[in-house]
């Protein structure tokens, strides 16, 4: 099975004026295509830093990140942006939707950036909004949607360019526990139905348990890595 994500001795030291703040102290992980992995650990352990590195939103101090077998460390900004748009979908804690745009317009954006026609973008956006259960809300603006619905819009948007990997940083931190569970179950079924790899930060243990594998960070070091269990491919567990 091929690797969706690979990090090699990843280090990140932030500079605060003259003070060095180590956030990642050499983390090596390998995540296969189609895995559903939860990244956990205490606050400040480096989870967001790790996700930003894997999402090539930021550059490491040293070490490498490979996405779908491609080494990103020597890429220029333009190639990195292209790789992000093509292979990665991002979901954040605060949904990060454009408040003036409707649900479908928000979802269309990433595909519009690839130069596709508005009609093609609208058609696919409608499909993905239906897939996340929002077929009846396409013309609503974010303020007219609940938190859980807004996060579903963000998930549909992240799927638009049919990414290899979905990266989510505490996607349920602003949702009540029932809605949180529904959102994680949505990730789970997208993973099973489409084969998309999911790498998700959470600090809620019962949500982490729904993943195939939990990677724990502590002080920027990999504390434990529960390797993937056997999982039936392409269908939901009975
Ligand atoms: N932009 C930044 N500048 C300086 N220090 C940072 C920055 N981002 C994170 N840190 C520090 O790096 C460490 C890891 O942070 P972070 O990755 O956000 O942890 P987590 O997401 O696990 O809570 C913390 O000590 C944090 O204060
Ligand atoms: Mg964080």
mmCIF file of C-alpha atoms and ligand atoms in Angstrom:
data_model
loop_
_atom_site.group_PDB
_atom_site.id
_atom_site.type_symbol
_atom_site.label_atom_id
_atom_site.label_comp_id
_atom_site.label_asym_id
_atom_site.label_seq_id
_atom_site.Cartn_x
_atom_site.Cartn_y
_atom_site.Cartn_z
ATOM 1 C CA UNK A 1 0.000 0.000 0.000
ATOM 2 C CA UNK A 2 1.454 3.396 -0.894
ATOM 3 C CA UNK A 3 2.164 6.191 1.536
ATOM 4 C CA UNK A 4 -0.080 9.235 1.626
ATOM 5 C CA UNK A 5 2.038 11.058 4.217
ATOM 6 C CA UNK A 6 5.582 10.549 5.363
ATOM 7 C CA UNK A 7 7.589 12.723 7.730
ATOM 8 C CA UNK A 8 11.286 12.151 8.373
ATOM 9 C CA UNK A 9 12.895 13.505 11.542
ATOM 10 C CA UNK A 10 10.710 16.575 11.375
ATOM 11 C CA UNK A 11 11.842 19.480 13.536
ATOM 12 C CA UNK A 12 10.324 22.891 14.032
ATOM 13 C CA UNK A 13 11.787 25.585 16.236
ATOM 14 C CA UNK A 14 9.864 28.882 16.371
ATOM 15 C CA UNK A 15 11.793 32.071 17.036
ATOM 16 C CA UNK A 16 10.209 34.503 19.471
ATOM 17 C CA UNK A 17 12.554 37.449 19.220
ATOM 18 C CA UNK A 18 15.807 35.783 20.297
ATOM 19 C CA UNK A 19 14.145 32.951 22.183
ATOM 20 C CA UNK A 20 13.918 29.566 20.489
ATOM 21 C CA UNK A 21 10.658 27.679 21.092
ATOM 22 C CA UNK A 22 11.012 24.036 20.081
ATOM 23 C CA UNK A 23 7.650 22.701 18.877
ATOM 24 C CA UNK A 24 8.636 19.492 17.049
ATOM 25 C CA UNK A 25 11.763 17.611 18.097
ATOM 26 C CA UNK A 26 12.191 15.020 15.348
ATOM 27 C CA UNK A 27 8.976 13.258 14.394
ATOM 28 C CA UNK A 28 8.932 10.432 11.850
ATOM 29 C CA UNK A 29 5.620 8.926 10.822
ATOM 30 C CA UNK A 30 4.282 7.071 7.827
ATOM 31 C CA UNK A 31 0.580 7.086 6.984
ATOM 32 C CA UNK A 32 -0.747 4.820 4.238
ATOM 33 C CA UNK A 33 -3.321 5.758 1.653
ATOM 34 C CA UNK A 34 -6.794 5.238 3.050
ATOM 35 C CA UNK A 35 -5.862 5.338 6.732
ATOM 36 C CA UNK A 36 -7.869 7.324 9.283
ATOM 37 C CA UNK A 37 -5.397 8.639 11.858
ATOM 38 C CA UNK A 38 -6.030 10.746 14.956
ATOM 39 C CA UNK A 39 -3.236 12.989 16.261
ATOM 40 C CA UNK A 40 -3.570 13.518 20.002
ATOM 41 C CA UNK A 41 -1.597 14.945 22.917
ATOM 42 C CA UNK A 42 -1.758 17.699 25.531
ATOM 43 C CA UNK A 43 -2.140 21.349 24.641
ATOM 44 C CA UNK A 44 1.183 22.717 23.399
ATOM 45 C CA UNK A 45 2.534 19.273 22.435
ATOM 46 C CA UNK A 46 2.976 20.286 18.779
ATOM 47 C CA UNK A 47 -0.183 18.926 17.135
ATOM 48 C CA UNK A 48 -1.065 22.035 15.133
ATOM 49 C CA UNK A 49 2.575 22.537 14.218
ATOM 50 C CA UNK A 50 2.692 18.965 12.924
ATOM 51 C CA UNK A 51 -0.493 19.426 10.900
ATOM 52 C CA UNK A 52 0.767 22.715 9.413
ATOM 53 C CA UNK A 53 3.983 20.971 8.369
ATOM 54 C CA UNK A 54 2.147 18.039 6.809
ATOM 55 C CA UNK A 55 -0.179 20.522 5.103
ATOM 56 C CA UNK A 56 2.911 22.337 3.778
ATOM 57 C CA UNK A 57 1.481 25.587 5.112
ATOM 58 C CA UNK A 58 4.840 26.167 6.796
ATOM 59 C CA UNK A 59 8.435 24.958 6.356
ATOM 60 C CA UNK A 60 10.255 22.780 8.894
ATOM 61 C CA UNK A 61 13.481 23.846 10.579
ATOM 62 C CA UNK A 62 14.853 20.473 9.439
ATOM 63 C CA UNK A 63 13.567 17.138 8.230
ATOM 64 C CA UNK A 64 11.282 16.300 5.323
ATOM 65 C CA UNK A 65 7.606 15.942 4.473
ATOM 66 C CA UNK A 66 6.529 13.693 1.585
ATOM 67 C CA UNK A 67 2.979 13.848 0.267
ATOM 68 C CA UNK A 68 1.853 10.961 -1.938
ATOM 69 C CA UNK A 69 5.504 10.045 -2.363
ATOM 70 C CA UNK A 70 6.582 13.525 -3.426
ATOM 71 C CA UNK A 71 9.295 15.292 -1.415
ATOM 72 C CA UNK A 72 8.042 18.811 -0.643
ATOM 73 C CA UNK A 73 11.219 20.088 0.986
ATOM 74 C CA UNK A 74 12.844 21.548 -2.100
ATOM 75 C CA UNK A 75 9.709 22.848 -3.776
ATOM 76 C CA UNK A 76 9.278 26.546 -4.471
ATOM 77 C CA UNK A 77 6.197 28.419 -3.291
ATOM 78 C CA UNK A 78 4.272 27.978 -6.501
ATOM 79 C CA UNK A 79 4.698 24.193 -6.622
ATOM 80 C CA UNK A 80 3.806 23.932 -2.951
ATOM 81 C CA UNK A 81 0.604 25.921 -3.535
ATOM 82 C CA UNK A 82 -0.258 23.699 -6.482
ATOM 83 C CA UNK A 83 0.342 20.521 -4.462
ATOM 84 C CA UNK A 84 -1.839 21.839 -1.618
ATOM 85 C CA UNK A 85 -4.674 22.664 -3.988
ATOM 86 C CA UNK A 86 -4.474 19.330 -5.778
ATOM 87 C CA UNK A 87 -3.746 16.807 -3.016
ATOM 88 C CA UNK A 88 -4.793 18.287 0.317
ATOM 89 C CA UNK A 89 -8.095 19.370 1.849
ATOM 90 C CA UNK A 90 -8.100 21.435 5.054
ATOM 91 C CA UNK A 91 -10.706 21.658 7.799
ATOM 92 C CA UNK A 92 -10.217 24.034 10.717
ATOM 93 C CA UNK A 93 -11.676 24.585 14.175
ATOM 94 C CA UNK A 94 -13.432 27.837 13.243
ATOM 95 C CA UNK A 95 -14.848 26.559 9.904
ATOM 96 C CA UNK A 96 -13.189 29.500 8.058
ATOM 97 C CA UNK A 97 -16.039 30.090 5.610
ATOM 98 C CA UNK A 98 -16.551 33.345 3.725
ATOM 99 C CA UNK A 99 -19.527 34.947 5.485
ATOM 100 C CA UNK A 100 -20.751 36.856 2.413
ATOM 101 C CA UNK A 101 -20.856 33.746 0.219
ATOM 102 C CA UNK A 102 -23.523 31.049 0.204
ATOM 103 C CA UNK A 103 -22.737 27.440 1.106
ATOM 104 C CA UNK A 104 -22.399 26.402 -2.534
ATOM 105 C CA UNK A 105 -20.218 29.418 -3.398
ATOM 106 C CA UNK A 106 -17.899 28.583 -0.496
ATOM 107 C CA UNK A 107 -17.648 24.973 -1.658
ATOM 108 C CA UNK A 108 -16.993 25.961 -5.298
ATOM 109 C CA UNK A 109 -13.933 28.109 -4.448
ATOM 110 C CA UNK A 110 -11.088 25.552 -4.445
ATOM 111 C CA UNK A 111 -12.191 24.173 -7.828
ATOM 112 C CA UNK A 112 -12.600 27.693 -9.252
ATOM 113 C CA UNK A 113 -8.917 28.192 -8.400
ATOM 114 C CA UNK A 114 -8.021 25.314 -10.734
ATOM 115 C CA UNK A 115 -9.555 27.194 -13.666
ATOM 116 C CA UNK A 116 -12.618 24.954 -14.097
ATOM 117 C CA UNK A 117 -15.810 26.537 -15.455
ATOM 118 C CA UNK A 118 -18.337 27.919 -12.932
ATOM 119 C CA UNK A 119 -20.953 25.438 -14.200
ATOM 120 C CA UNK A 120 -18.642 22.465 -13.575
ATOM 121 C CA UNK A 121 -17.734 23.811 -10.118
ATOM 122 C CA UNK A 122 -21.378 24.373 -9.212
ATOM 123 C CA UNK A 123 -22.329 20.854 -10.319
ATOM 124 C CA UNK A 124 -19.632 19.167 -8.268
ATOM 125 C CA UNK A 125 -20.243 21.459 -5.257
ATOM 126 C CA UNK A 126 -23.888 20.401 -5.277
ATOM 127 C CA UNK A 127 -22.852 16.729 -5.260
ATOM 128 C CA UNK A 128 -20.525 17.189 -2.306
ATOM 129 C CA UNK A 129 -23.049 19.253 -0.352
ATOM 130 C CA UNK A 130 -25.485 16.386 -0.854
ATOM 131 C CA UNK A 131 -22.814 13.907 0.258
ATOM 132 C CA UNK A 132 -22.368 15.778 3.567
ATOM 133 C CA UNK A 133 -26.125 15.988 4.074
ATOM 134 C CA UNK A 134 -26.681 19.631 3.084
ATOM 135 C CA UNK A 135 -28.414 19.244 -0.273
ATOM 136 C CA UNK A 136 -31.267 21.366 1.061
ATOM 137 C CA UNK A 137 -29.060 24.247 2.260
ATOM 138 C CA UNK A 138 -26.981 25.185 -0.789
ATOM 139 C CA UNK A 139 -28.073 28.842 -0.911
ATOM 140 C CA UNK A 140 -27.775 29.522 2.815
ATOM 141 C CA UNK A 141 -25.056 31.823 4.110
ATOM 142 C CA UNK A 142 -22.916 30.638 7.050
ATOM 143 C CA UNK A 143 -24.860 32.776 9.565
ATOM 144 C CA UNK A 144 -28.026 30.917 8.527
ATOM 145 C CA UNK A 145 -26.473 27.534 9.363
ATOM 146 C CA UNK A 146 -25.728 25.784 12.670
ATOM 147 C CA UNK A 147 -22.115 25.142 13.720
ATOM 148 C CA UNK A 148 -22.342 21.508 12.650
ATOM 149 C CA UNK A 149 -23.790 22.521 9.274
ATOM 150 C CA UNK A 150 -21.042 25.110 8.784
ATOM 151 C CA UNK A 151 -18.429 22.435 9.440
ATOM 152 C CA UNK A 152 -20.156 20.185 6.879
ATOM 153 C CA UNK A 153 -19.840 22.992 4.333
ATOM 154 C CA UNK A 154 -16.141 23.243 5.173
ATOM 155 C CA UNK A 155 -15.779 19.469 4.709
ATOM 156 C CA UNK A 156 -17.524 19.612 1.315
ATOM 157 C CA UNK A 157 -15.177 22.462 0.337
ATOM 158 C CA UNK A 158 -12.143 20.404 1.424
ATOM 159 C CA UNK A 159 -13.294 17.530 -0.826
ATOM 160 C CA UNK A 160 -13.787 19.630 -3.966
ATOM 161 C CA UNK A 161 -10.520 18.892 -5.734
ATOM 162 C CA UNK A 162 -10.738 15.205 -4.761
ATOM 163 C CA UNK A 163 -7.718 15.347 -2.449
ATOM 164 C CA UNK A 164 -5.609 12.392 -1.368
ATOM 165 C CA UNK A 165 -5.604 13.629 2.206
ATOM 166 C CA UNK A 166 -7.987 15.495 4.492
ATOM 167 C CA UNK A 167 -6.232 17.414 7.274
ATOM 168 C CA UNK A 168 -8.389 18.574 10.162
ATOM 169 C CA UNK A 169 -7.204 20.544 13.218
ATOM 170 C CA UNK A 170 -9.658 20.061 16.103
ATOM 171 C CA UNK A 171 -12.647 20.142 13.733
ATOM 172 C CA UNK A 172 -15.103 19.598 16.578
ATOM 173 C CA UNK A 173 -13.655 21.949 19.206
ATOM 174 C CA UNK A 174 -16.526 24.422 18.735
ATOM 175 C CA UNK A 175 -19.330 21.873 18.567
ATOM 176 C CA UNK A 176 -21.432 20.172 21.233
ATOM 177 C CA UNK A 177 -20.702 16.513 21.922
ATOM 178 C CA UNK A 178 -23.567 15.094 19.863
ATOM 179 C CA UNK A 179 -22.685 17.214 16.807
ATOM 180 C CA UNK A 180 -18.987 16.381 17.310
ATOM 181 C CA UNK A 181 -19.737 12.684 17.094
ATOM 182 C CA UNK A 182 -21.800 13.222 13.924
ATOM 183 C CA UNK A 183 -18.939 15.139 12.304
ATOM 184 C CA UNK A 184 -16.386 12.435 13.165
ATOM 185 C CA UNK A 185 -18.776 9.793 11.831
ATOM 186 C CA UNK A 186 -18.996 11.823 8.619
ATOM 187 C CA UNK A 187 -15.180 11.742 8.321
ATOM 188 C CA UNK A 188 -15.338 8.012 8.980
ATOM 189 C CA UNK A 189 -17.871 7.335 6.224
ATOM 190 C CA UNK A 190 -16.074 9.617 3.736
ATOM 191 C CA UNK A 191 -12.892 7.674 4.505
ATOM 192 C CA UNK A 192 -14.640 4.338 3.968
ATOM 193 C CA UNK A 193 -16.676 5.350 0.915
ATOM 194 C CA UNK A 194 -14.115 7.407 -1.011
ATOM 195 C CA UNK A 195 -10.822 6.050 0.367
ATOM 196 C CA UNK A 196 -9.586 9.545 1.276
ATOM 197 C CA UNK A 197 -6.848 9.502 3.928
ATOM 198 C CA UNK A 198 -7.816 11.408 7.096
ATOM 199 C CA UNK A 199 -5.282 12.947 9.495
ATOM 200 C CA UNK A 200 -7.168 14.664 12.291
ATOM 201 C CA UNK A 201 -6.122 16.461 15.470
ATOM 202 C CA UNK A 202 -8.423 15.967 18.422
ATOM 203 C CA UNK A 203 -7.977 16.074 22.165
ATOM 204 C CA UNK A 204 -11.139 14.185 22.934
ATOM 205 C CA UNK A 205 -10.224 10.526 23.601
ATOM 206 C CA UNK A 206 -13.645 9.123 22.683
ATOM 207 C CA UNK A 207 -13.402 10.766 19.255
ATOM 208 C CA UNK A 208 -9.843 9.523 18.779
ATOM 209 C CA UNK A 209 -11.114 6.005 19.381
ATOM 210 C CA UNK A 210 -13.109 6.160 16.154
ATOM 211 C CA UNK A 211 -9.854 6.360 14.173
ATOM 212 C CA UNK A 212 -7.890 3.346 12.907
ATOM 213 C CA UNK A 213 -4.790 4.576 14.632
ATOM 214 C CA UNK A 214 -3.834 7.160 17.249
ATOM 215 C CA UNK A 215 -0.516 8.997 17.184
ATOM 216 C CA UNK A 216 0.337 10.704 20.495
ATOM 217 C CA UNK A 217 2.665 13.675 20.758
ATOM 218 C CA UNK A 218 4.230 14.994 23.927
ATOM 219 C CA UNK A 219 6.649 17.928 24.012
ATOM 220 C CA UNK A 220 7.149 17.666 20.268
ATOM 221 C CA UNK A 221 8.120 14.005 20.412
ATOM 222 C CA UNK A 222 6.166 10.991 19.229
ATOM 223 C CA UNK A 223 5.085 9.375 22.468
ATOM 224 C CA UNK A 224 3.169 6.469 20.975
ATOM 225 C CA UNK A 225 1.877 5.277 17.634
ATOM 226 C CA UNK A 226 -0.852 2.632 17.585
ATOM 227 C CA UNK A 227 -0.369 1.153 14.135
ATOM 228 C CA UNK A 228 -3.391 0.489 11.988
ATOM 229 C CA UNK A 229 -5.604 -2.421 12.859
ATOM 230 C CA UNK A 230 -7.037 -4.637 10.150
ATOM 231 C CA UNK A 231 -9.808 -2.760 8.431
ATOM 232 C CA UNK A 232 -12.266 -3.908 5.782
ATOM 233 C CA UNK A 233 -11.645 -1.799 2.691
ATOM 234 C CA UNK A 234 -14.362 0.051 0.855
ATOM 235 C CA UNK A 235 -17.266 -0.829 3.074
ATOM 236 C CA UNK A 236 -18.624 0.090 6.442
ATOM 237 C CA UNK A 237 -17.983 -2.271 9.332
ATOM 238 C CA UNK A 238 -21.073 -4.327 10.142
HETATM 239 N N1 LIG B 1 3.814 30.791 15.617
HETATM 240 C C1 LIG B 1 4.398 30.415 16.767
HETATM 241 N N2 LIG B 1 5.413 31.148 17.279
HETATM 242 C C2 LIG B 1 6.021 30.760 18.417
HETATM 243 N N3 LIG B 1 5.722 29.657 19.118
HETATM 244 C C3 LIG B 1 4.715 28.902 18.655
HETATM 245 C C4 LIG B 1 4.001 29.230 17.457
HETATM 246 N N4 LIG B 1 3.066 28.276 17.229
HETATM 247 C C5 LIG B 1 3.185 27.399 18.245
HETATM 248 N N5 LIG B 1 4.173 27.764 19.093
HETATM 249 C C6 LIG B 1 4.619 27.003 20.288
HETATM 250 O O1 LIG B 1 4.954 25.690 19.863
HETATM 251 C C7 LIG B 1 4.493 24.716 20.787
HETATM 252 C C8 LIG B 1 3.533 23.766 20.089
HETATM 253 O O2 LIG B 1 2.348 24.483 19.721
HETATM 254 P P1 LIG B 1 1.144 23.849 18.908
HETATM 255 O O3 LIG B 1 1.688 23.095 17.764
HETATM 256 O O4 LIG B 1 0.190 24.933 18.632
HETATM 257 O O5 LIG B 1 0.560 22.821 19.988
HETATM 258 P P2 LIG B 1 -0.865 22.082 20.082
HETATM 259 O O6 LIG B 1 -1.577 22.264 18.776
HETATM 260 O O7 LIG B 1 -0.521 20.665 20.384
HETATM 261 O O8 LIG B 1 -1.591 22.726 21.216
HETATM 262 C C9 LIG B 1 3.896 25.501 21.941
HETATM 263 O O9 LIG B 1 4.882 25.647 22.930
HETATM 264 C C10 LIG B 1 3.533 26.814 21.315
HETATM 265 O O10 LIG B 1 3.545 27.826 22.287
HETATM 266 MG MG1 LIG B 2 -3.424 23.124 18.263
#
